[in-house]
Coordinates of C-alpha atoms in Angstrom, one line a residue:
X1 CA 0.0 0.0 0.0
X2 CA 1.0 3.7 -0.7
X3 CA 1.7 5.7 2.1
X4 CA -0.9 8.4 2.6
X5 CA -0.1 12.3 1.0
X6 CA 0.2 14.9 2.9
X7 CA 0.8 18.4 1.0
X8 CA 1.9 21.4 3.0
X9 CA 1.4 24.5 1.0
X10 CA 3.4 28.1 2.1
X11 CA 6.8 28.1 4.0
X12 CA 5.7 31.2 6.4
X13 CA 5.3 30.3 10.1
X14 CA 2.4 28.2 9.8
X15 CA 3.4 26.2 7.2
X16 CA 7.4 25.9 8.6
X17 CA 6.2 24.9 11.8
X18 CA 3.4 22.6 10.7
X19 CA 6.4 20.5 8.7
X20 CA 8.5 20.6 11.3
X21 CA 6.5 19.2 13.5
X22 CA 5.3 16.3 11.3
X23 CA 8.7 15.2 10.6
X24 CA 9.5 14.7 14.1
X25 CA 6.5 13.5 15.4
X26 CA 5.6 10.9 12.1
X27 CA 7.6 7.6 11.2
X28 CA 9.2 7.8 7.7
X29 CA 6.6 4.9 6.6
X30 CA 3.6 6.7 7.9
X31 CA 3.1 9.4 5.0
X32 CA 4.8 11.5 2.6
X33 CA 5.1 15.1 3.3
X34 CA 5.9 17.5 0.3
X35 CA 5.7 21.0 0.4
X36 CA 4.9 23.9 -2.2
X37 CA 6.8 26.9 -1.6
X38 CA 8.2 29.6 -4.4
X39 CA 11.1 29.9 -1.7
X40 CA 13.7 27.5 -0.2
X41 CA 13.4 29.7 3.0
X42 CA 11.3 30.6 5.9
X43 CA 10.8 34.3 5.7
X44 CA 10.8 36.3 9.1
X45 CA 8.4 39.5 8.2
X46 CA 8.6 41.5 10.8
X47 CA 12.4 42.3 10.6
X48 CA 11.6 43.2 6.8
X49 CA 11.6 47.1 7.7
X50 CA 15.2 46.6 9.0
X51 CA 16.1 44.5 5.6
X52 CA 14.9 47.8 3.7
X53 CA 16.8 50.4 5.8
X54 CA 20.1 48.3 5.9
X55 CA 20.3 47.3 9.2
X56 CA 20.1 44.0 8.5
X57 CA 21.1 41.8 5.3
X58 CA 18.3 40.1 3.4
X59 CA 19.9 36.8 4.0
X60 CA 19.8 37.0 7.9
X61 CA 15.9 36.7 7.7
X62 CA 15.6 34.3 5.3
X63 CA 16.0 30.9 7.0
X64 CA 17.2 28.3 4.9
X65 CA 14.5 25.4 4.3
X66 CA 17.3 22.7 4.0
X67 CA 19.6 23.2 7.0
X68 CA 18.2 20.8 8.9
X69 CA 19.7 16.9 8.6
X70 CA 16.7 15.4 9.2
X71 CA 14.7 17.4 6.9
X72 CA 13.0 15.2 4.3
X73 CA 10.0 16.6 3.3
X74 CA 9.6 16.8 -0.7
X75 CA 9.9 20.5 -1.5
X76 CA 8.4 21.7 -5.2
X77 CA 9.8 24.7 -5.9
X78 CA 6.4 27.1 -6.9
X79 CA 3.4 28.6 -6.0
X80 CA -0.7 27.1 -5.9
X81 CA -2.6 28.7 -8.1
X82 CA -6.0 26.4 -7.1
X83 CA -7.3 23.4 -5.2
X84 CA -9.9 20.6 -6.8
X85 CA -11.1 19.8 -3.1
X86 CA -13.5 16.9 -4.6
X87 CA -10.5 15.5 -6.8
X88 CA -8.3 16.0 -3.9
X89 CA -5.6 17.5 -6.2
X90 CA -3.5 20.8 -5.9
X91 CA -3.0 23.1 -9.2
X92 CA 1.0 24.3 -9.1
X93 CA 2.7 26.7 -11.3
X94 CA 6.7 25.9 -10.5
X95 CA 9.1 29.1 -10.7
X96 CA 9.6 27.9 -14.8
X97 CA 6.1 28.6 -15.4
X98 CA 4.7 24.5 -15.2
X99 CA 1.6 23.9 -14.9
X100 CA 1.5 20.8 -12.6
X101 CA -0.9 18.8 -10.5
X102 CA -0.4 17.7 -7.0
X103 CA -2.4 14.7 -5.7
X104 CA -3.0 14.9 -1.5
X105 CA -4.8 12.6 0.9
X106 CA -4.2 15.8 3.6
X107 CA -3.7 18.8 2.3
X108 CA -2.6 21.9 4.9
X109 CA -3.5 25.4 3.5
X110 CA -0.9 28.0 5.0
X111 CA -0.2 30.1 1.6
X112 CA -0.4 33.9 4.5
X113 CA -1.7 36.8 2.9
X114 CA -1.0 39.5 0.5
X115 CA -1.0 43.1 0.4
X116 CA -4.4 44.6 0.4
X117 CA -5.0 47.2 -2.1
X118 CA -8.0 49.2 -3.1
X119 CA -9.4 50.6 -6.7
X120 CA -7.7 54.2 -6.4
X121 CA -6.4 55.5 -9.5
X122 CA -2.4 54.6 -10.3
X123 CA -2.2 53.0 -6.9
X124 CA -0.9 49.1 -8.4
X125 CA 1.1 50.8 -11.0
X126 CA 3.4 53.4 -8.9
X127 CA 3.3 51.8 -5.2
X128 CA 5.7 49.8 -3.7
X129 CA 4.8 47.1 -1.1
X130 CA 6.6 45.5 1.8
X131 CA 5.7 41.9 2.1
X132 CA 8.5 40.1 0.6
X133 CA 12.4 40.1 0.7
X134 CA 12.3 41.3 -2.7
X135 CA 10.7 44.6 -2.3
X136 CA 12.4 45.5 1.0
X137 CA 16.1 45.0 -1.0
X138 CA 13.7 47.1 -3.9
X139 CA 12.9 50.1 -1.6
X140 CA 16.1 50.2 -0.1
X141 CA 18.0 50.7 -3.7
X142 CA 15.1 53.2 -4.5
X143 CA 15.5 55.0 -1.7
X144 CA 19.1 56.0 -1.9
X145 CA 18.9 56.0 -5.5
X146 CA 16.6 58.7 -5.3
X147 CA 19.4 60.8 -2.8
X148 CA 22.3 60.3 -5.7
X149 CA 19.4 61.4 -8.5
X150 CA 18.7 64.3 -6.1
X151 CA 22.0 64.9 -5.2
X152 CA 23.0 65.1 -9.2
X153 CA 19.5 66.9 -10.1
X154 CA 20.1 71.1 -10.9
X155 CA 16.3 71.4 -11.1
X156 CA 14.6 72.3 -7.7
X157 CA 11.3 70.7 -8.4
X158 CA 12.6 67.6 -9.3
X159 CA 15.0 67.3 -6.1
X160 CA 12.3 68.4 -4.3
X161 CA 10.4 65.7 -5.2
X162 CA 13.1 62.8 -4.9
X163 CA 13.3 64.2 -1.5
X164 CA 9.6 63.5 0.1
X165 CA 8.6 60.2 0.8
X166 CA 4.8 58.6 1.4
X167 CA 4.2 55.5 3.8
X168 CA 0.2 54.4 3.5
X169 CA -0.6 52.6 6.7
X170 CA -0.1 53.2 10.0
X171 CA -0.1 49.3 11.4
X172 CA 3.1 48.1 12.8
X173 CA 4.4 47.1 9.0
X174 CA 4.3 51.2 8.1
X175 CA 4.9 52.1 11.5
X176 CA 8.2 50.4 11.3
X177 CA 9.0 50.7 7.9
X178 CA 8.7 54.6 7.9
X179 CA 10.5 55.2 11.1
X180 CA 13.6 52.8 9.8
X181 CA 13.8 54.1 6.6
X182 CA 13.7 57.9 8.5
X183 CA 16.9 56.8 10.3
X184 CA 18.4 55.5 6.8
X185 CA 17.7 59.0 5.1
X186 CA 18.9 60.9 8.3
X187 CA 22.1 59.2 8.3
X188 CA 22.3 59.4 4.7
X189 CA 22.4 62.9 3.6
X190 CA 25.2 63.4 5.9
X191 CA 27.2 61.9 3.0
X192 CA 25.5 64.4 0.7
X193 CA 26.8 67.7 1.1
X194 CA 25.0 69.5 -1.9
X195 CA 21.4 67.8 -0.2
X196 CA 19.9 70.8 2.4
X197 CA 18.3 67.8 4.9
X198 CA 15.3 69.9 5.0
X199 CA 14.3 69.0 2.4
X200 CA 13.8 65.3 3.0
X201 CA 10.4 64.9 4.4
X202 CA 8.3 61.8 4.9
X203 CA 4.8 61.3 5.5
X204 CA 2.6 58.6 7.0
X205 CA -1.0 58.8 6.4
X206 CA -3.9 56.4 7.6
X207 CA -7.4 56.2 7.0
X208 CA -7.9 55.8 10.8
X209 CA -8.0 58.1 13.9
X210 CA -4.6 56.7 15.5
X211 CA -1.7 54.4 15.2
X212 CA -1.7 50.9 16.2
X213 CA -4.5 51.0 18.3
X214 CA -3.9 47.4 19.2
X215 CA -1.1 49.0 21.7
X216 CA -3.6 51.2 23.0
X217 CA -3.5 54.9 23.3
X218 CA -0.5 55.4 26.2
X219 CA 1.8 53.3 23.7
X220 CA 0.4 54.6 20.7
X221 CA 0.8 58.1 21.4
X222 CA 4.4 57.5 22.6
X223 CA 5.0 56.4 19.5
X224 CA 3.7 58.9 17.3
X225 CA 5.9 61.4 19.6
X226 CA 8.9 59.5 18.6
X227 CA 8.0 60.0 15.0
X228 CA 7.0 63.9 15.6
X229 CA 10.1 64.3 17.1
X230 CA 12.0 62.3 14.1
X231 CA 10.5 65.0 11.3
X232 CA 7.8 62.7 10.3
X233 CA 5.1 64.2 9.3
X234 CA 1.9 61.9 10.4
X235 CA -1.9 62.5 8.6
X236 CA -4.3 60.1 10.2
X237 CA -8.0 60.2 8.7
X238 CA -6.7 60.7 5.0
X239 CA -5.7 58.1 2.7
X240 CA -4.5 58.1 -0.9
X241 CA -6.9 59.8 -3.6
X242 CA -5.1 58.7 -6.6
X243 CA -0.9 58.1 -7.5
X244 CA 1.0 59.3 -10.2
X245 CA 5.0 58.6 -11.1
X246 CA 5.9 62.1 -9.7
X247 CA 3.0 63.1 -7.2
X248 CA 0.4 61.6 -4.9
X249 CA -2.6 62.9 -4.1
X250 CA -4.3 63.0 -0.5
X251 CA -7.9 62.5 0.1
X252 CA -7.9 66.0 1.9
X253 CA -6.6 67.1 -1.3
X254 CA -3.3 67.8 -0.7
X255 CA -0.9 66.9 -3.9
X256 CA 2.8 65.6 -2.5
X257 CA 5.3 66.3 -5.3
X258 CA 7.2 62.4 -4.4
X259 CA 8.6 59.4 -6.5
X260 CA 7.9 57.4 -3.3
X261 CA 4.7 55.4 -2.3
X262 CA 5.4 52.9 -0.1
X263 CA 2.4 51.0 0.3
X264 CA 1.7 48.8 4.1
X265 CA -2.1 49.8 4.3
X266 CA -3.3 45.9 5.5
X267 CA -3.4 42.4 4.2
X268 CA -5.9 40.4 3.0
X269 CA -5.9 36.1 2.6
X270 CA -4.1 34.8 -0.2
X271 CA -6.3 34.5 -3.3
X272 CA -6.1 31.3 -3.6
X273 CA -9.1 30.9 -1.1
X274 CA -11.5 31.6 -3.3
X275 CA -10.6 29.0 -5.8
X276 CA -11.5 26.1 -3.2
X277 CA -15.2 27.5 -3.8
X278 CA -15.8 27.1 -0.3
X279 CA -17.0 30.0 2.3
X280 CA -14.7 32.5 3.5
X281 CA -15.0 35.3 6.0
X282 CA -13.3 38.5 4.9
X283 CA -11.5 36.1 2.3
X284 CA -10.5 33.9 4.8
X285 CA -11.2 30.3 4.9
X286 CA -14.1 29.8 7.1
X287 CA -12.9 26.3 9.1
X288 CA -13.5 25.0 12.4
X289 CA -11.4 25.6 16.2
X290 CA -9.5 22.2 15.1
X291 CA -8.8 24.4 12.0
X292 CA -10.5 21.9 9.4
X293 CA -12.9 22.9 6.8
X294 CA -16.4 21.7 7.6
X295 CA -17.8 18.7 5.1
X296 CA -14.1 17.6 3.3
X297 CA -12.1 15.4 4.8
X298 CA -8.3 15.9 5.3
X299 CA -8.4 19.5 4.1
X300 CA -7.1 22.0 6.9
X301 CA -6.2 25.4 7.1
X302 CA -4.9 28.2 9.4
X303 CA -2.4 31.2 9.5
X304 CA -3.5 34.7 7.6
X305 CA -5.3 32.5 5.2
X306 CA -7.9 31.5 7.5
X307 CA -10.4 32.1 9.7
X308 CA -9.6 30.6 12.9
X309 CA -11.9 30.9 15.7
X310 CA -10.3 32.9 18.8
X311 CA -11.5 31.0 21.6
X312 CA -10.1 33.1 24.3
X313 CA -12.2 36.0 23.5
X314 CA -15.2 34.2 22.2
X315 CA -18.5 36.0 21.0
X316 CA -17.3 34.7 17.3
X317 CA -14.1 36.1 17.3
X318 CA -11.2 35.0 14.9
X319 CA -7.6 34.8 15.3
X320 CA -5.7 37.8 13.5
X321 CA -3.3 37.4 11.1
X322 CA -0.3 37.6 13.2
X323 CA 3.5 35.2 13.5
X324 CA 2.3 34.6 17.0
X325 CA -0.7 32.7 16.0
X326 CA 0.6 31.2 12.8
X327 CA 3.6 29.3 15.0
X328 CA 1.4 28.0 17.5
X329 CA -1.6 27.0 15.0
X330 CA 1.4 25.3 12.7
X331 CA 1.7 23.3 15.5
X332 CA -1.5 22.5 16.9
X333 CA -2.7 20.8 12.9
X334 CA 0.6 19.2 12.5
X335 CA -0.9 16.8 15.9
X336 CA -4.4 17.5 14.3
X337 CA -3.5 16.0 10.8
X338 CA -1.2 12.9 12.2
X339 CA -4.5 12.7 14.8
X340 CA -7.0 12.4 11.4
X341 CA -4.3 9.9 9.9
X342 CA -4.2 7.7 13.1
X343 CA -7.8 7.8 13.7
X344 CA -7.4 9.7 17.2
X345 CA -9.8 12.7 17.9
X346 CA -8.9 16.6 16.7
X347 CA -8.1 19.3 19.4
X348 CA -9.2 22.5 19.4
X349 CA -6.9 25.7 18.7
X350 CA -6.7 27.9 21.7
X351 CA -3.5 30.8 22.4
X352 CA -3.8 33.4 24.7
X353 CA -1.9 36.6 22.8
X354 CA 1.3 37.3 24.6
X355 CA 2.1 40.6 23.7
X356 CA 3.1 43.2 21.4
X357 CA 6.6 44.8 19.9
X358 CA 6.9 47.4 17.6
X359 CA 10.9 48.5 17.0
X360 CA 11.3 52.2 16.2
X361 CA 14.8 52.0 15.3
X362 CA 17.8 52.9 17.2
X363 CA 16.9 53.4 21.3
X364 CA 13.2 53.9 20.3
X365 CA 10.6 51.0 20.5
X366 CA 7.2 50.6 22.4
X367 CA 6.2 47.2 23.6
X368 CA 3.6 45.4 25.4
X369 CA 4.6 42.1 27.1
X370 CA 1.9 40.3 28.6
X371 CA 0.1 43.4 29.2
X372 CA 2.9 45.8 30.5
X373 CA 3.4 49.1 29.3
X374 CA 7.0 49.5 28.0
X375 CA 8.9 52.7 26.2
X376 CA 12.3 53.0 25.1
X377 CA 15.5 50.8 25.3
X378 CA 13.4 48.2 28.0
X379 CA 10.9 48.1 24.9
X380 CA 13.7 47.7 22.8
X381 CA 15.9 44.7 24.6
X382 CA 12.0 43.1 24.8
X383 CA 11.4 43.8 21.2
X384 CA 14.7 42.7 19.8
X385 CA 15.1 39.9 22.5
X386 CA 11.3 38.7 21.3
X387 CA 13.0 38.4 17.5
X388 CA 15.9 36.7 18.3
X389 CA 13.5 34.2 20.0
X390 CA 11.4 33.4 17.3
X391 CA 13.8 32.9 14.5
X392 CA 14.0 29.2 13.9
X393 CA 17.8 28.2 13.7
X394 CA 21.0 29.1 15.5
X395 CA 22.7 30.6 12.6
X396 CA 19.8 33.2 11.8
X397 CA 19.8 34.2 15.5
X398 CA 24.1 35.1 14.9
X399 CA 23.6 37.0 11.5
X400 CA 20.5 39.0 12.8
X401 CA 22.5 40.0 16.2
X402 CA 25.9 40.3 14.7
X403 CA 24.2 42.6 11.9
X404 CA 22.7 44.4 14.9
X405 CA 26.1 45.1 16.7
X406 CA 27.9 46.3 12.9
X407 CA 25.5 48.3 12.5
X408 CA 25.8 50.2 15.7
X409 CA 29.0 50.8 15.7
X410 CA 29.7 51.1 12.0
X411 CA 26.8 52.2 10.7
X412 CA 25.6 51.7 6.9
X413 CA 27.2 52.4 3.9
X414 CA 24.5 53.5 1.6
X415 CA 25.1 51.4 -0.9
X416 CA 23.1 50.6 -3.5
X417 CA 22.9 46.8 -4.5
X418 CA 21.5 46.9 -8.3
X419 CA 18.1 45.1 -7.2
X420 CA 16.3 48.1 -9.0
X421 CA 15.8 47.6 -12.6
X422 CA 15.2 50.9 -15.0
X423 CA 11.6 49.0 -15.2
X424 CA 10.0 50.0 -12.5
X425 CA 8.4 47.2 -10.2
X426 CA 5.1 47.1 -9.5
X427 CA 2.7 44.8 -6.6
X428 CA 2.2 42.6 -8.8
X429 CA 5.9 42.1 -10.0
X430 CA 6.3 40.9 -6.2
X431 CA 3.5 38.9 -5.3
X432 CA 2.1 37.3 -8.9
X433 CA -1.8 38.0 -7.4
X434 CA -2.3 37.5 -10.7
X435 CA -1.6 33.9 -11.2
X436 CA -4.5 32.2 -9.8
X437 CA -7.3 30.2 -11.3
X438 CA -10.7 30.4 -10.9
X439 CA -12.6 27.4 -9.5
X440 CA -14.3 26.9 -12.8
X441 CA -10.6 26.9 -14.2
X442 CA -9.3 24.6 -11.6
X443 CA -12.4 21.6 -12.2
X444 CA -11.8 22.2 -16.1
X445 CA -8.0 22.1 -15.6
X446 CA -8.0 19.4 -13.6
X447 CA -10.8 17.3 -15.6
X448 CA -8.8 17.6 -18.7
X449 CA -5.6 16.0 -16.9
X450 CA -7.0 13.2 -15.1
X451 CA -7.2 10.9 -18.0
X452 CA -3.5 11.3 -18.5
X453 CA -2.8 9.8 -15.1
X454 CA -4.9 6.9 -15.4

């Protein structure tokens, strides 16, 4: 007999952890376990603001999929573009453009989330995102490739321009990417002589009345004074009306002359959700506290992908897409799945949050440990002591901290890698949200290759 299939698709926390966990908990005779990644790494977002200003190198947060001796889970290197739940096959277009099919008996959804845009004019076309490795080594080159343009420019307008930078969200991800990349400009221009530093201004804008209100309003007002008191200039209440390549537009009307939108205004469940044709909340998969979807057998899901029931705050609440919940939830259907596949009953998901770390940069950071209220360097040995935790392997725990110490005593040297092409990138470039089938395409596609593999 064949051994049964298990396919893990996405290598974020939630997938990472869920194959970890199989592999040490499953005999090598009691399944196969392949996984569907476009990466041969684990990704570690929330240092990706630090990867963009420098302070770290993008291969400290990108944790090596293969460095592990025991590791023998079946990687294919591309992404899923669609699911055939009643054919029980997975739709996979490799990173040379192959269309392929994956057969599963278990199949673990964990593909995260992308960036969440909205129908305003020239937004896809002219913003930059920061969800991947790729655009924070992009922003960076853009960044100080718009200081040498300035520096070289004899026209006012146009310096003036290269010189203002926009930041669209004011979560932790904007939070963090426009206070690090303040720091990278600030200690830039030094090396600029013919650059008047007044002139570089940045601006973060969000549609709602405060910053990270999930810190509440002692720790999110202490943060928004550390940005004040940087230069940034912060809009809240006013989002983007429309983007060109040389200006944005505010929705209070305002026109910013900048060649910089950097855009970190939310996330929303990776699209390939909705070609499983089953209900989703907010695009979410809707599944149960065991994290299975109701009525198919063998089909889980969890991470940003999926709507996870919170059941330590009850009255219907679901989990939100953070790494803290997509760790534990990897684990919790790694025993779930090898439960279903042993014929023992599923447990519930259940995490109490434990806290929150936003790192400003430098001395500054705000956290919230288990509930306590913390400003400054003891939110910034929490913070950085919190990251150094949760990245997965030795080696990545050296680079990140060694990069941390170089950096503070050598500081950066500007330099610009050759990541940006003349071509400009856009979302899309990045995250190929374009990719996916519909359901309809994925029961034609599939239909059409089953009688080859009879």
């Amino acid at each position: 007999m064949t051994r049964p299939r298990i396919l893990v698709v996405g290598a974020g926390f939630a997938g990472v952890e869920c194959v970890r966990r199989l592999e040490r908990k499953l005999g090598p005779d009691e399944a196969d376990v392949t996984l569907v990644t476009p990466f041969a790494y684990q990704l570690y977002l929330p240092l990706l603001p630090q990867v963009a200003s420098g302070v770290l190198t993008p291969q400290s947060i990108a944790v090596s999929l293969r460095r592990s001796k025991r590791y023998r889970t079946r990687i294919i290197p591309g992404g899923a573009i669609g699911v055939d739940l009643k054919a029980k096959v997975c739709v996979i277009r490799t990173i040379t453009d192959q269309i392929v099919d994956e057969p599963y008996d278990y199949i673990v959804l964990a593909p995260g989330s992308v960036t969440r845009t909205f129908d305003i004019p020239g937004l896809t076309e002219h913003a930059f995102g920061m969800k991947t490795l790729a655009e924070a080594a992009y922003i960076r080159d853009h960044v100080i490739s718009q200081l040498d343009l300035a520096d070289a420019s004899e026209d006012p307008a146009e310096r003036a321009s290269r010189l203002q930078f926009v930041v669209v969200g004011g979560g932790y991800a904007g939070t963090e990417t426009a206070a690090c990349l303040q720091r990278l400009t600030h200690a830039a221009v030094k090396r600029y002589p013919r650059l008047d530093p007044g002139l570089i201004k940045w601006h973060l804008i969000d549609i709602a009345p405060k910053l990270m209100p999930e810190l509440g309003d002692k720790l999110g007002r202490s943060a928004q004074e550390v940005l004040k008191r940087r230069g940034i200039e912060i809009s809240l209440g006013v989002s983007i009306a429309k983007a060109g390549p040389e200006e944005v537009t505010f929705t209070d009307g305002r026109v910013v002359p900048t060649r910089t939108l950097i855009w970190t205004a939310g996330v929303v469940a990776s699209p390939l959700m909705a070609t499983l044709g089953a209900e989703t909340v907010k695009g979410r998969l809707a599944v149960t506290a065991e994290m299975c979807l109701p009525g198919n057998d063998g089909v889980f899901a969890l991470g940003d992908s999926a709507a996870v029931p919170d059941l330590a705050k009850g009255d219907g609440a679901v989990c939100p897409p953070t790494a803290q919940h997509a760790l534990r939830q990897g684990k919790k259907v790694a025993d779930n799945v090898i439960a279903a596949l042993r014929g023992l009953p599923l447990q519930p998901y259940e995490h109490k949050d434990l806290g929150l770390v936003v790192d400003l940069g430098g001395k500054d950071a705000v956290s919230k440990p288990l509930g306590v209220e913390l400003r400054g360097v003891p939110a910034q040995a929490v913070a950085r002591g919190y990251h150094l935790g949760a990245l997965r392997t030795n080696v990545a725990k050296t680079r990140v901290l060694t990069n941390w110490m170089l950096n503070a005593v050598a500081g950066d040297d500007f330099v610009r890698t050759g990541f940006q092409a003349r071509k400009p990138a856009q979302l899309k470039d990045f995250e190929y949200t374009d990719a996916y089938l519909t359901p309809e395409q994925v029961g034609e596609h599939v239909r059409r290759a089953q009688p080859l593999d009879v």
